[in-house]
mmCIF file of C-alpha atoms in Angstrom:
data_model
loop_
_atom_site.group_PDB
_atom_site.id
_atom_site.type_symbol
_atom_site.label_atom_id
_atom_site.label_comp_id
_atom_site.label_asym_id
_atom_site.label_seq_id
_atom_site.Cartn_x
_atom_site.Cartn_y
_atom_site.Cartn_z
ATOM 1 C CA UNK I 1341 98.333 78.267 131.870
ATOM 2 C CA UNK I 1342 97.483 80.320 128.752
ATOM 3 C CA UNK I 1343 95.364 83.224 129.456
ATOM 4 C CA UNK I 1344 93.284 85.329 127.076
ATOM 5 C CA UNK I 1345 95.572 88.219 127.988
ATOM 6 C CA UNK I 1346 98.710 85.970 126.895
ATOM 7 C CA UNK I 1347 96.958 84.828 123.407
ATOM 8 C CA UNK I 1348 96.121 88.524 122.874
ATOM 9 C CA UNK I 1349 99.676 89.548 123.275
ATOM 10 C CA UNK I 1350 100.968 86.661 121.048
ATOM 11 C CA UNK I 1351 98.434 87.904 118.384
ATOM 12 C CA UNK I 1352 99.773 91.328 118.526
ATOM 13 C CA UNK I 1353 103.242 90.228 118.216
ATOM 14 C CA UNK I 1354 102.200 88.223 115.188
ATOM 15 C CA UNK I 1355 100.533 91.116 113.556
ATOM 16 C CA UNK I 1356 103.491 93.359 114.474
ATOM 17 C CA UNK I 1357 105.833 90.691 112.591
ATOM 18 C CA UNK I 1358 103.638 90.378 109.737
ATOM 19 C CA UNK I 1359 103.495 94.251 109.328
ATOM 20 C CA UNK I 1360 107.200 94.491 108.883
ATOM 21 C CA UNK I 1361 107.219 91.997 105.910
ATOM 22 C CA UNK I 1362 106.739 93.685 102.453
ATOM 23 C CA UNK I 1363 105.854 90.205 100.847
ATOM 24 C CA UNK I 1364 104.030 88.554 103.857
ATOM 25 C CA UNK I 1365 100.324 87.941 103.728
ATOM 26 C CA UNK I 1366 100.050 85.498 106.850
ATOM 27 C CA UNK I 1367 101.964 84.392 109.716
ATOM 28 C CA UNK I 1368 101.441 81.408 112.089
ATOM 29 C CA UNK I 1369 102.189 81.304 115.755
ATOM 30 C CA UNK I 1370 105.110 78.740 115.198
ATOM 31 C CA UNK I 1371 106.947 81.320 112.864
ATOM 32 C CA UNK I 1372 107.315 83.704 115.749
ATOM 33 C CA UNK I 1373 108.397 80.710 118.306
ATOM 34 C CA UNK I 1374 105.075 80.022 119.791
ATOM 35 C CA UNK I 1375 103.680 76.446 119.954
ATOM 36 C CA UNK I 1376 100.016 77.679 119.558
ATOM 37 C CA UNK I 1377 97.528 76.513 116.645
ATOM 38 C CA UNK I 1378 96.768 79.804 115.360
ATOM 39 C CA UNK I 1379 97.442 81.953 112.238
ATOM 40 C CA UNK I 1380 96.921 85.812 111.103
ATOM 41 C CA UNK I 1381 95.914 86.756 107.579
ATOM 42 C CA UNK I 1382 96.997 90.344 106.688
ATOM 43 C CA UNK I 1383 93.925 92.586 105.965
ATOM 44 C CA UNK I 1384 95.203 93.450 102.421
ATOM 45 C CA UNK I 1385 94.383 89.832 101.208
ATOM 46 C CA UNK I 1386 90.875 90.786 101.944
ATOM 47 C CA UNK I 1387 90.941 94.147 100.714
ATOM 48 C CA UNK I 1388 92.354 92.727 97.370
ATOM 49 C CA UNK I 1389 89.597 90.066 97.313
ATOM 50 C CA UNK I 1390 87.044 92.853 97.667
ATOM 51 C CA UNK I 1391 88.475 94.560 94.623
ATOM 52 C CA UNK I 1392 90.390 97.852 93.784
ATOM 53 C CA UNK I 1393 89.479 100.865 95.725
ATOM 54 C CA UNK I 1394 87.828 98.752 98.551
ATOM 55 C CA UNK I 1395 88.402 100.089 101.981
ATOM 56 C CA UNK I 1396 91.120 98.663 104.092
ATOM 57 C CA UNK I 1397 90.549 95.372 106.125
ATOM 58 C CA UNK I 1398 91.960 94.353 109.527
ATOM 59 C CA UNK I 1399 94.021 91.359 109.807
ATOM 60 C CA UNK I 1400 92.148 88.355 110.876
ATOM 61 C CA UNK I 1401 93.001 85.679 113.363
ATOM 62 C CA UNK I 1402 92.232 82.063 113.197
ATOM 63 C CA UNK I 1403 92.746 80.017 116.301
ATOM 64 C CA UNK I 1404 92.573 76.335 116.469
ATOM 65 C CA UNK I 1405 91.546 75.948 112.876
ATOM 66 C CA UNK I 1406 90.248 72.545 111.328
ATOM 67 C CA UNK I 1407 89.694 71.695 107.886
ATOM 68 C CA UNK I 1408 86.232 70.546 107.207
ATOM 69 C CA UNK I 1409 86.472 70.297 103.484
ATOM 70 C CA UNK I 1410 88.593 70.541 100.616
ATOM 71 C CA UNK I 1411 87.605 70.537 97.018
ATOM 72 C CA UNK I 1412 89.042 67.424 94.745
ATOM 73 C CA UNK I 1413 89.874 69.684 92.012
ATOM 74 C CA UNK I 1414 93.806 70.957 92.697
ATOM 75 C CA UNK I 1415 95.707 73.842 91.110
ATOM 76 C CA UNK I 1416 99.417 74.391 90.886
ATOM 77 C CA UNK I 1417 100.202 77.490 92.678
ATOM 78 C CA UNK I 1418 103.422 79.865 93.162
ATOM 79 C CA UNK I 1419 104.118 79.983 96.836
ATOM 80 C CA UNK I 1420 106.719 81.670 98.967
ATOM 81 C CA UNK I 1421 107.060 81.748 102.838
ATOM 82 C CA UNK I 1422 108.541 84.028 105.395
ATOM 83 C CA UNK I 1423 110.402 80.885 106.934
ATOM 84 C CA UNK I 1424 112.236 79.995 103.937
ATOM 85 C CA UNK I 1425 114.602 82.669 102.973
ATOM 86 C CA UNK I 1426 117.470 83.008 100.300
ATOM 87 C CA UNK I 1427 121.030 83.877 101.507
ATOM 88 C CA UNK I 1428 120.684 86.851 99.442
ATOM 89 C CA UNK I 1429 118.265 89.456 100.718
ATOM 90 C CA UNK I 1430 117.574 90.825 97.353
ATOM 91 C CA UNK I 1431 116.148 87.395 96.402
ATOM 92 C CA UNK I 1432 113.031 85.275 97.519
ATOM 93 C CA UNK I 1433 112.663 81.554 97.489
ATOM 94 C CA UNK I 1434 109.544 80.319 95.488
ATOM 95 C CA UNK I 1435 108.052 77.042 94.724
ATOM 96 C CA UNK I 1436 105.250 75.552 92.901
ATOM 97 C CA UNK I 1437 102.895 73.564 95.215
ATOM 98 C CA UNK I 1438 99.698 71.615 94.082
ATOM 99 C CA UNK I 1439 96.896 72.992 96.515
ATOM 100 C CA UNK I 1440 93.040 72.258 96.751
ATOM 101 C CA UNK I 1441 91.269 75.123 94.664
ATOM 102 C CA UNK I 1442 88.888 75.532 97.778
ATOM 103 C CA UNK I 1443 88.775 74.902 101.436
ATOM 104 C CA UNK I 1444 86.410 75.079 104.292
ATOM 105 C CA UNK I 1445 87.836 75.603 107.781
ATOM 106 C CA UNK I 1446 86.390 76.227 111.085
ATOM 107 C CA UNK I 1447 88.217 78.339 113.766
ATOM 108 C CA UNK I 1448 87.931 80.666 116.520
ATOM 109 C CA UNK I 1449 88.498 84.404 116.040
ATOM 110 C CA UNK I 1450 90.525 86.477 118.626
ATOM 111 C CA UNK I 1451 87.194 87.164 120.765
ATOM 112 C CA UNK I 1452 86.548 83.485 121.096
ATOM 113 C CA UNK I 1453 83.878 83.346 118.784
ATOM 114 C CA UNK I 1454 83.788 80.049 116.724
ATOM 115 C CA UNK I 1455 83.177 80.623 112.772
ATOM 116 C CA UNK I 1456 83.373 78.796 109.561
ATOM 117 C CA UNK I 1457 85.280 79.999 106.663
ATOM 118 C CA UNK I 1458 84.885 79.003 102.868
ATOM 119 C CA UNK I 1459 87.681 80.123 100.607
ATOM 120 C CA UNK I 1460 89.010 79.921 97.138
ATOM 121 C CA UNK I 1461 92.006 80.905 95.062
ATOM 122 C CA UNK I 1462 94.695 82.752 96.940
ATOM 123 C CA UNK I 1463 92.864 82.750 100.257
ATOM 124 C CA UNK I 1464 92.275 78.961 99.951
ATOM 125 C CA UNK I 1465 96.016 78.663 99.273
ATOM 126 C CA UNK I 1466 96.928 80.803 102.391
ATOM 127 C CA UNK I 1467 94.785 78.687 104.613
ATOM 128 C CA UNK I 1468 96.293 75.462 103.552
ATOM 129 C CA UNK I 1469 99.782 77.026 103.664
ATOM 130 C CA UNK I 1470 99.445 78.171 107.337
ATOM 131 C CA UNK I 1471 97.558 75.053 108.529
ATOM 132 C CA UNK I 1472 100.607 73.096 106.992
ATOM 133 C CA UNK I 1473 102.826 75.356 109.332
ATOM 134 C CA UNK I 1474 100.494 74.404 112.333
ATOM 135 C CA UNK I 1475 101.173 70.663 111.572
ATOM 136 C CA UNK I 1476 104.941 71.306 111.254
ATOM 137 C CA UNK I 1477 104.983 71.182 107.378
ATOM 138 C CA UNK I 1478 106.819 73.577 104.996
ATOM 139 C CA UNK I 1479 105.699 74.137 101.795
ATOM 140 C CA UNK I 1480 109.031 73.207 100.329
ATOM 141 C CA UNK I 1481 108.350 69.531 101.454
ATOM 142 C CA UNK I 1482 105.339 69.641 99.039
ATOM 143 C CA UNK I 1483 106.870 71.704 96.325
ATOM 144 C CA UNK I 1484 106.978 70.224 92.659
ATOM 145 C CA UNK I 1485 109.789 72.767 92.237
ATOM 146 C CA UNK I 1486 111.670 75.290 94.071
ATOM 147 C CA UNK I 1487 113.742 78.201 92.689
ATOM 148 C CA UNK I 1488 114.846 81.738 93.695
ATOM 149 C CA UNK I 1489 113.927 84.997 92.109
ATOM 150 C CA UNK I 1490 115.061 88.594 92.563
ATOM 151 C CA UNK I 1491 112.428 90.447 94.675
ATOM 152 C CA UNK I 1492 110.359 93.009 92.623
ATOM 153 C CA UNK I 1493 110.174 96.258 94.508
ATOM 154 C CA UNK I 1494 107.169 98.769 93.668
ATOM 155 C CA UNK I 1495 108.863 102.183 93.062
#
């Protein structure tokens, strides 16, 4: 039986794994070997959304997410994934994926409260990418093109 304590422990593990990844903005439970329908989005995504100089935001957890609605309008987006790595640690694998510009999802937070979330742009892309993970789909199977690039480091 999966208890609230086990769920919290897995969420903590996901947040810890995400915190070690410079380029990571979200992580799904299957990426750390857990067959559960949940993902975590890094707080820096919400901080960026709120604009430069915005206060830091906590990571947010989405449990048992379901898509309620997506926009008909699609956009080609540059996308990478922590599960798709180059053999060269100095390079990253990227692809171009067509995603809905907007999405509305329903999910539970880590306290068990059910909420709905509407997103556009980058956050919409993240929601779609992570929900794909929960369905066993990697972005590379949807990509129009896939290529490698050197990792750009902020120095």
